[in-house]
Amino acid sequence: TREHLEVVQLLGVERGLIALTKIDLVDEARRQRAIEQIRELTKGTFLAGARIAPVSSITAEGFDGFYEALSEVVAQTPRRNTQGVFRLPIERVFAVKGYGTVVTGVPASGQVQLGDQLELIRVGSDEQDPSRRLTCRVRGLQVFGKDTRCGLAGQCVAVNLAHVGSGEIGRGDALVSEGYFRPTQVITGELSLLSRMKKALARRTPVALHVGTSERQAKAVLLDRKELAAGDSCPVQFLLDGPIVAGPGDRFVIRTHSPRMTIGGGVVVDTGM
């Protein structure tokens, strides 16, 4: 839970609601102790002062208050900018009988409409492979499980594609507006190291880099110092072991290999495009 909170902060989330679950298993005194622990855990984070909604999925206790609190958070959340070119980091891909290939994910930018002609960038294929970039058409579209004619950045979308097979696509590939993006193996950004780290991060440390739905092994090349102290930030360049599709403003998270744990994150500044 602590690491999840750190990751959510690194991803730039600014507001939220805390659900305290399984309250049917404990008495009121234990609930209050849990609430106090949560308040202590979230001090100094974006969840400091956030509403805590105790709920039980067994008895349904607390769900009226939970939905009320959730509606308040949604009402306070600014609308996302949906301008710009379309880019969908692909999360899942599957085939539906009678419909064909479907990809799902949350668009990082722009919007998609029925009938759009898009480009599928397959980051797992060889750079010289002509099928690394495939042209496809949007045959069907759903947002949050309902048929629609338009999907926007920030929404959970499912896109039914024509002219491409499900076996040709994988997690981490990208569905984009034609002619705007290309895969890269060099990413420049601003990196922040978590304050709980006991050791500084040395220049050229190997890390696992997570951007969008992609995970790559990378070397973190610190650009203005030999090591980064806990709680500090600096410009960084990641040298990746394989290509990804990303854009300025994307959030990233880095983890160590052994032990596997989150150590920092930040914002993409440049992808060399």
C-alpha positions in Angstrom: 0.0 0.0 0.0 2.8 2.4 0.8 4.5 1.7 -2.5 1.2 2.1 -4.4 0.8 5.5 -2.8 4.3 6.5 -3.9 3.6 5.3 -7.4 0.3 7.3 -7.7 2.2 10.4 -6.5 4.9 9.9 -9.1 2.2 9.6 -11.8 1.0 13.1 -10.9 -2.4 12.3 -9.4 -3.6 15.4 -7.5 -6.8 14.3 -5.8 -8.5 11.1 -4.6 -10.8 9.3 -2.3 -9.7 6.6 0.2 -11.8 3.5 0.6 -11.4 1.6 3.9 -12.6 -1.9 3.0 -13.7 -5.1 4.9 -15.2 -3.1 7.8 -17.6 -6.0 8.5 -14.7 -7.9 9.9 -13.8 -5.5 12.7 -15.4 -3.5 15.4 -15.7 0.3 15.6 -12.5 0.8 17.7 -10.4 -1.1 15.1 -12.0 1.0 12.3 -10.9 4.2 14.1 -7.4 2.9 14.6 -7.2 2.2 10.9 -8.4 5.7 10.0 -5.7 7.2 12.2 -3.1 5.0 10.6 -4.3 6.2 7.1 -4.1 9.8 8.2 -0.6 9.3 9.4 0.4 7.5 6.1 -1.0 10.2 3.9 0.5 13.2 5.6 2.3 15.4 3.2 0.8 13.6 0.2 -2.0 14.6 -2.2 -4.3 12.5 -0.1 -3.7 14.5 3.1 -7.2 15.5 4.3 -8.9 13.4 1.7 -12.2 11.8 2.7 -12.1 8.3 4.0 -15.1 6.1 3.1 -15.4 2.9 5.2 -17.2 0.2 3.2 -18.0 -3.5 3.1 -18.6 -5.4 -0.1 -20.3 -8.2 2.0 -22.9 -6.1 3.8 -22.9 -3.1 1.4 -22.4 -0.8 4.4 -21.0 2.6 3.6 -21.5 2.5 -0.2 -24.0 5.4 -0.3 -21.4 7.6 1.4 -18.7 6.2 -0.9 -20.6 7.1 -4.1 -21.4 10.6 -2.7 -17.7 11.2 -1.9 -16.7 9.9 -5.3 -19.1 12.3 -7.0 -17.6 15.2 -5.1 -14.1 14.2 -6.2 -15.2 13.9 -9.8 -16.9 17.3 -9.7 -13.7 18.9 -8.4 -11.5 17.4 -11.1 -10.8 19.7 -14.1 -11.7 18.5 -17.5 -8.8 16.9 -19.3 -7.4 18.7 -22.4 -8.3 16.4 -25.4 -6.7 18.5 -28.1 -3.6 17.4 -30.0 -2.8 14.2 -31.9 -4.2 10.9 -30.9 -2.0 8.4 -29.0 -3.2 5.2 -27.3 -0.6 3.1 -25.4 -2.0 -0.4 -25.9 -2.8 -2.2 -22.7 -4.7 -5.3 -23.9 -5.4 -6.9 -27.3 -7.8 -9.7 -28.1 -10.0 -11.0 -30.9 -13.8 -11.0 -30.8 -15.6 -13.5 -33.0 -17.5 -11.7 -35.7 -15.7 -8.4 -35.1 -12.0 -9.1 -35.2 -9.2 -7.3 -33.4 -9.8 -5.2 -30.3 -7.3 -3.1 -28.4 -7.9 -1.4 -25.1 -6.2 1.3 -23.0 -6.4 5.0 -21.9 -5.5 7.5 -24.6 -2.6 9.8 -23.5 -3.7 12.6 -25.9 -6.2 13.6 -28.5 -9.4 11.8 -29.5 -10.5 8.9 -31.8 -13.6 8.6 -33.9 -15.4 5.9 -35.8 -13.9 5.5 -39.3 -10.5 7.2 -38.4 -7.5 5.9 -40.2 -4.7 5.4 -37.7 -1.2 4.0 -37.5 -0.2 1.0 -35.4 3.4 1.1 -34.2 4.7 -2.3 -33.2 7.6 -1.7 -30.9 8.4 -5.4 -30.6 9.3 -5.8 -34.3 12.6 -5.2 -36.0 13.4 -1.6 -36.9 13.8 -2.6 -40.6 10.6 -4.6 -40.7 8.2 -2.8 -43.0 5.3 -4.1 -40.9 6.5 -2.2 -37.8 4.0 0.5 -38.9 0.6 -0.8 -40.0 -2.3 1.3 -41.3 -5.6 0.4 -39.8 -9.2 1.7 -39.6 -11.4 2.2 -36.5 -14.4 -0.1 -37.2 -15.9 0.1 -33.7 -15.5 2.0 -30.5 -16.5 1.7 -26.9 -15.9 3.9 -23.9 -16.4 2.4 -20.4 -18.1 -0.6 -22.1 -20.7 1.4 -24.1 -20.8 1.9 -27.9 -19.8 5.4 -28.9 -18.6 7.4 -31.9 -15.8 9.2 -30.1 -13.2 8.4 -27.4 -11.2 11.0 -25.6 -7.9 11.2 -23.8 -8.3 9.9 -20.2 -11.2 7.6 -21.0 -11.0 3.8 -20.9 -11.5 2.9 -24.6 -11.8 -0.3 -26.6 -11.1 0.1 -30.3 -12.2 -2.5 -32.9 -9.6 -2.4 -35.7 -9.9 -3.4 -39.4 -7.0 -4.6 -41.5 -4.9 -5.9 -38.6 -4.7 -9.3 -36.8 -4.6 -9.6 -33.0 -1.5 -11.7 -33.3 0.4 -8.8 -34.7 -0.1 -6.5 -31.7 1.2 -6.6 -28.1 1.1 -4.6 -24.9 3.3 -1.6 -25.2 2.5 -1.0 -28.9 0.9 2.3 -29.8 -2.2 3.3 -31.8 -1.5 6.8 -33.1 -2.5 9.5 -35.6 -0.5 8.9 -38.8 2.9 10.5 -39.2 3.4 12.1 -35.8 5.2 9.4 -33.7 8.2 7.1 -34.0 9.7 4.6 -31.6 12.7 5.8 -29.6 15.3 4.2 -27.4 16.5 7.5 -25.8 14.3 9.5 -23.4 15.2 12.7 -21.6 13.3 13.7 -18.5 13.3 15.1 -15.0 13.8 12.4 -12.3 12.9 12.6 -8.6 14.3 10.0 -6.2 12.0 8.9 -3.4 13.0 10.5 0.0 12.9 7.1 1.7 15.8 5.8 -0.3 18.8 4.9 1.9 21.4 5.2 -0.9 21.9 7.8 -3.6 21.3 6.8 -7.2 24.6 6.5 -9.1 25.1 7.8 -12.7 24.3 5.1 -15.3 22.5 2.8 -12.8 20.5 0.0 -14.5 16.8 0.3 -13.8 13.4 -0.9 -15.1 11.6 2.0 -16.7 7.8 2.1 -16.9 6.2 4.6 -19.3 2.5 4.2 -20.3 2.0 0.5 -20.8 5.7 -0.2 -21.7 8.4 -1.6 -19.5 12.0 -1.5 -20.6 15.4 -2.1 -19.1 17.4 1.1 -19.2 20.5 2.9 -17.9 19.7 6.1 -16.0 22.3 8.6 -17.1 22.3 11.6 -14.7 23.0 14.7 -16.8 24.3 17.2 -14.2 25.8 15.1 -11.4 27.5 11.8 -10.5 24.8 10.7 -8.1 21.3 11.7 -7.1 20.5 12.0 -3.3 17.2 10.8 -1.8 14.5 13.4 -2.1 16.3 15.3 -4.8 15.6 15.8 -8.6 17.8 16.2 -11.7 17.7 15.9 -15.5 18.2 12.4 -16.7 18.6 10.5 -20.0 17.4 6.9 -20.2 19.2 4.6 -22.7 16.7 1.8 -23.3 17.3 -1.8 -24.4 14.4 -1.6 -26.8 12.0 1.0 -28.4 8.9 2.6 -26.9 6.5 5.2 -28.1 6.2 8.2 -25.6 5.7 11.9 -25.6 6.7 15.0 -23.6 4.7 15.2 -20.4 4.3 11.5 -20.0 4.9 10.3 -16.4 7.4 7.5 -15.7 8.4 5.3 -12.8 11.7 3.5 -12.2 12.3 0.4 -10.2 15.4 -1.5 -9.1 16.1 -5.0 -10.3 17.1 -6.6 -7.0 15.1 -6.2 -4.9 12.2 -5.2 -7.2 11.0 -1.9 -5.7 10.0 1.6 -6.8 12.8 4.1 -6.3 11.6 7.2 -8.2 9.9 8.7 -11.2 9.3 11.9 -13.1 8.2 13.5 -16.3 9.4 12.9 -19.9 10.8 16.1 -21.5 12.0 14.9 -24.8 11.9 11.7 -26.9 14.2 12.8 -29.7 11.4 13.1 -32.3 
